[in-house]
Short mmCIF file of C-alpha atoms and ligand atoms in Angstrom, two decimals:
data_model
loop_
_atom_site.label_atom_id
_atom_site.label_comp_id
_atom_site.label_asym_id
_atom_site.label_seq_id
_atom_site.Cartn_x
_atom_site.Cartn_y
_atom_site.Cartn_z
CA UNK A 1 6.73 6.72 -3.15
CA UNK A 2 4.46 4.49 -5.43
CA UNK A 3 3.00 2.65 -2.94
CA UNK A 4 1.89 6.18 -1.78
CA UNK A 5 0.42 6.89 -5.16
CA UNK A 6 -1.26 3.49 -5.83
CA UNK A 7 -3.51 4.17 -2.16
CA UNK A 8 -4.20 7.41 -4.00
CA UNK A 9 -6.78 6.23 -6.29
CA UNK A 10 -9.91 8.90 -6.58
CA UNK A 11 -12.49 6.73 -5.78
CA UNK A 12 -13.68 10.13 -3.80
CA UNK A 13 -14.07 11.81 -6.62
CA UNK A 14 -17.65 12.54 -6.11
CA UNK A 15 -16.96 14.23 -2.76
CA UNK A 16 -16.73 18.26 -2.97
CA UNK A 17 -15.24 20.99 -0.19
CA UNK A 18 -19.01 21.37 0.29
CA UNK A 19 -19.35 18.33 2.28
CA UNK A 20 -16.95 19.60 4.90
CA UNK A 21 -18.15 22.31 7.53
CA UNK A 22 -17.28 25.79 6.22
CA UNK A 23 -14.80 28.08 8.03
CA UNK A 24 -10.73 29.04 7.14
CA UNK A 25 -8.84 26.53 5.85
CA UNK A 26 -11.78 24.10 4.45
CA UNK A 27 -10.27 23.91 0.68
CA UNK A 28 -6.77 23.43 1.81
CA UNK A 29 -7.83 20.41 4.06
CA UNK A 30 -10.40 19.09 1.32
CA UNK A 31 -7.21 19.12 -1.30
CA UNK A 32 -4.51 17.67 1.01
CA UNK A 33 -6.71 15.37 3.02
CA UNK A 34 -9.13 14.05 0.07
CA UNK A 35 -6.08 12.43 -2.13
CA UNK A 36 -6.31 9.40 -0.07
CA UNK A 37 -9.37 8.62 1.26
CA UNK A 38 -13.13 10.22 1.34
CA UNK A 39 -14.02 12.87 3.77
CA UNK A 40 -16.25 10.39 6.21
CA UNK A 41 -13.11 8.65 7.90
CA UNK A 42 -12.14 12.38 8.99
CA UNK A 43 -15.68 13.07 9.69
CA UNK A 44 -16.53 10.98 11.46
CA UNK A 45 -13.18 11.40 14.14
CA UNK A 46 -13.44 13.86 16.66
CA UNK A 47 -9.61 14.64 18.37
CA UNK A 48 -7.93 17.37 20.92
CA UNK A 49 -5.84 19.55 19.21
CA UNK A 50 -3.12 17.41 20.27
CA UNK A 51 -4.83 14.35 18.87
CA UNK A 52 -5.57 15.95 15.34
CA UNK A 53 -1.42 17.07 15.71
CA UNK A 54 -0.60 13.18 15.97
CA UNK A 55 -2.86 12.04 13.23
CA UNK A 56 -1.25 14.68 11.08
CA UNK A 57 2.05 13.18 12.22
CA UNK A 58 0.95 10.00 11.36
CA UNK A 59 -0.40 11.03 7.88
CA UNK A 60 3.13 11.43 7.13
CA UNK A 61 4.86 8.91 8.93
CA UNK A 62 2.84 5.89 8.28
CA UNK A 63 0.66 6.87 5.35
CA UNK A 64 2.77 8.61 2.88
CA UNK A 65 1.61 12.34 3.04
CA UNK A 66 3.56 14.99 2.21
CA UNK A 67 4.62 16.83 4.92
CA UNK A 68 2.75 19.99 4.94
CA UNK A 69 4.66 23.70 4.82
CA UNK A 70 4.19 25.05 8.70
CA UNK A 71 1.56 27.89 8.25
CA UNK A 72 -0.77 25.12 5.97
CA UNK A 73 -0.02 22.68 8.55
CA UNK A 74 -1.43 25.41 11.34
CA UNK A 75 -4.12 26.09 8.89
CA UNK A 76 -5.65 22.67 8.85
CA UNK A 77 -5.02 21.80 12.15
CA UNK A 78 -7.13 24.72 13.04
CA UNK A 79 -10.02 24.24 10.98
CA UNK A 80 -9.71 20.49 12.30
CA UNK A 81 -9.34 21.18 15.78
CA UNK A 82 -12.20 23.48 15.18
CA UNK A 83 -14.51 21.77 13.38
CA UNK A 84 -14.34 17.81 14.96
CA UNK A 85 -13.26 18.63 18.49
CA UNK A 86 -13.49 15.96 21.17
CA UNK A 87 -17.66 14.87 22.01
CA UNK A 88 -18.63 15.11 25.12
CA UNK A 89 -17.31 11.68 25.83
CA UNK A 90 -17.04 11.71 29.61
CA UNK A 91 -16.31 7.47 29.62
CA UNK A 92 -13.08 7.86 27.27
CA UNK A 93 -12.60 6.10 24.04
CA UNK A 94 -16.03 3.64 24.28
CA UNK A 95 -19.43 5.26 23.78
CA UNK A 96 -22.23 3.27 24.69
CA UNK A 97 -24.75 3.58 21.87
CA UNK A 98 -27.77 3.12 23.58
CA UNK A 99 -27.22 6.30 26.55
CA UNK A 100 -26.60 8.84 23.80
C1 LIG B 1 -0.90 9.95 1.11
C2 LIG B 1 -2.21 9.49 1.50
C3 LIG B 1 -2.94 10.21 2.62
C4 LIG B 1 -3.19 11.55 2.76
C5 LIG B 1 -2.78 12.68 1.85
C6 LIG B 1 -3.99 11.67 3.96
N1 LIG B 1 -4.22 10.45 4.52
FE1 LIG B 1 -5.36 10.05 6.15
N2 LIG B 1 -5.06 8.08 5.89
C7 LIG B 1 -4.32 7.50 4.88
C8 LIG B 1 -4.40 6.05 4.98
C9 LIG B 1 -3.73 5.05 4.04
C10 LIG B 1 -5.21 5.79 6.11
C11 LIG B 1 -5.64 4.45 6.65
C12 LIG B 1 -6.90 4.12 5.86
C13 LIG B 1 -7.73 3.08 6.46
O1 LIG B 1 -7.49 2.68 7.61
O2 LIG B 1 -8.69 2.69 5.74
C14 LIG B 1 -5.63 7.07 6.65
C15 LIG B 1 -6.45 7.23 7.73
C16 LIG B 1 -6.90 8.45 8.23
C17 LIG B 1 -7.79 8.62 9.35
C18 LIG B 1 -8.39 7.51 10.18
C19 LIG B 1 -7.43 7.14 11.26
C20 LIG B 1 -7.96 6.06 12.14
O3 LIG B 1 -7.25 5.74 13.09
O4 LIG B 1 -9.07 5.55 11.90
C21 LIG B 1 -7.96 9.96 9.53
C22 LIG B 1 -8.80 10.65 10.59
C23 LIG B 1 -7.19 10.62 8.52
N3 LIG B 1 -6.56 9.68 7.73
C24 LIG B 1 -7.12 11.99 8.39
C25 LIG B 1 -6.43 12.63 7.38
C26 LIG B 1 -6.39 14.06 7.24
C27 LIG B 1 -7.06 15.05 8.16
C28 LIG B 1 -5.65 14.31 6.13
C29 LIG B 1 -5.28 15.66 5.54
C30 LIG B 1 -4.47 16.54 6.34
C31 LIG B 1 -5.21 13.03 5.59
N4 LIG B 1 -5.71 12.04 6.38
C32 LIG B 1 -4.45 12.89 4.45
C33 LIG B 1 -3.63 8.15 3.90
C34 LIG B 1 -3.61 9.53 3.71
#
């Protein structure tokens, strides 16, 4: 439980819902998601639906989240799912920087 709260620290603080893309379920995933650590590291991920679902899990499991009620969890896995989908990435995980 403290351990959770000492990773909490807002150094984020100067981050605002504004930096994320709008659409449903933006605030609720800038409040629960921006506790911990600044908007870039979810930025900058793009996941299946089923990937975003595991990193939620994970949130939780390894990282100390609270677990979310169901229809927020829905909520934010939309607007992630949504909003940082899988890039055309036909290779899999590596992307070679210099063909894109
Ligand atoms: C209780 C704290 C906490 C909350 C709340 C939290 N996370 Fe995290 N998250 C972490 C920690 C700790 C890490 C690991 C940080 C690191 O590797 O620098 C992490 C890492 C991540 C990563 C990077 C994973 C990787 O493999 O590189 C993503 C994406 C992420 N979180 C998404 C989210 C989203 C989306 C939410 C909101 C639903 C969220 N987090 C809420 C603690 C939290």
């Amino acid at each position: 439980m403290f351990a959770a709260a000492l990773l909490c620290s807002p150094v984020h603080a100067t981050e605002t819902e504004e930096d994320l893309p709008p659409g449903p379920g933006r605030s609720e995933t800038f409040m629960f998601c921006v506790a911990c650590h600044g908007l870039e590291l979810i930025k900058r991920q793009s996941q299946s639906r089923d990937g975003w679902d595991d990193l939620l899990k994970l949130m939780v499991t390894r990282h100390g989240m609270n677990a979310l009620e169901p229809d927020e969890y829905k909520l934010i896995l939309d607007y992630l799912a949504a909003n940082f989908p899988v890039r055309s990435n036909p290779g899999g995980g590596w992307r070679n920087p210099f063909t894109n």
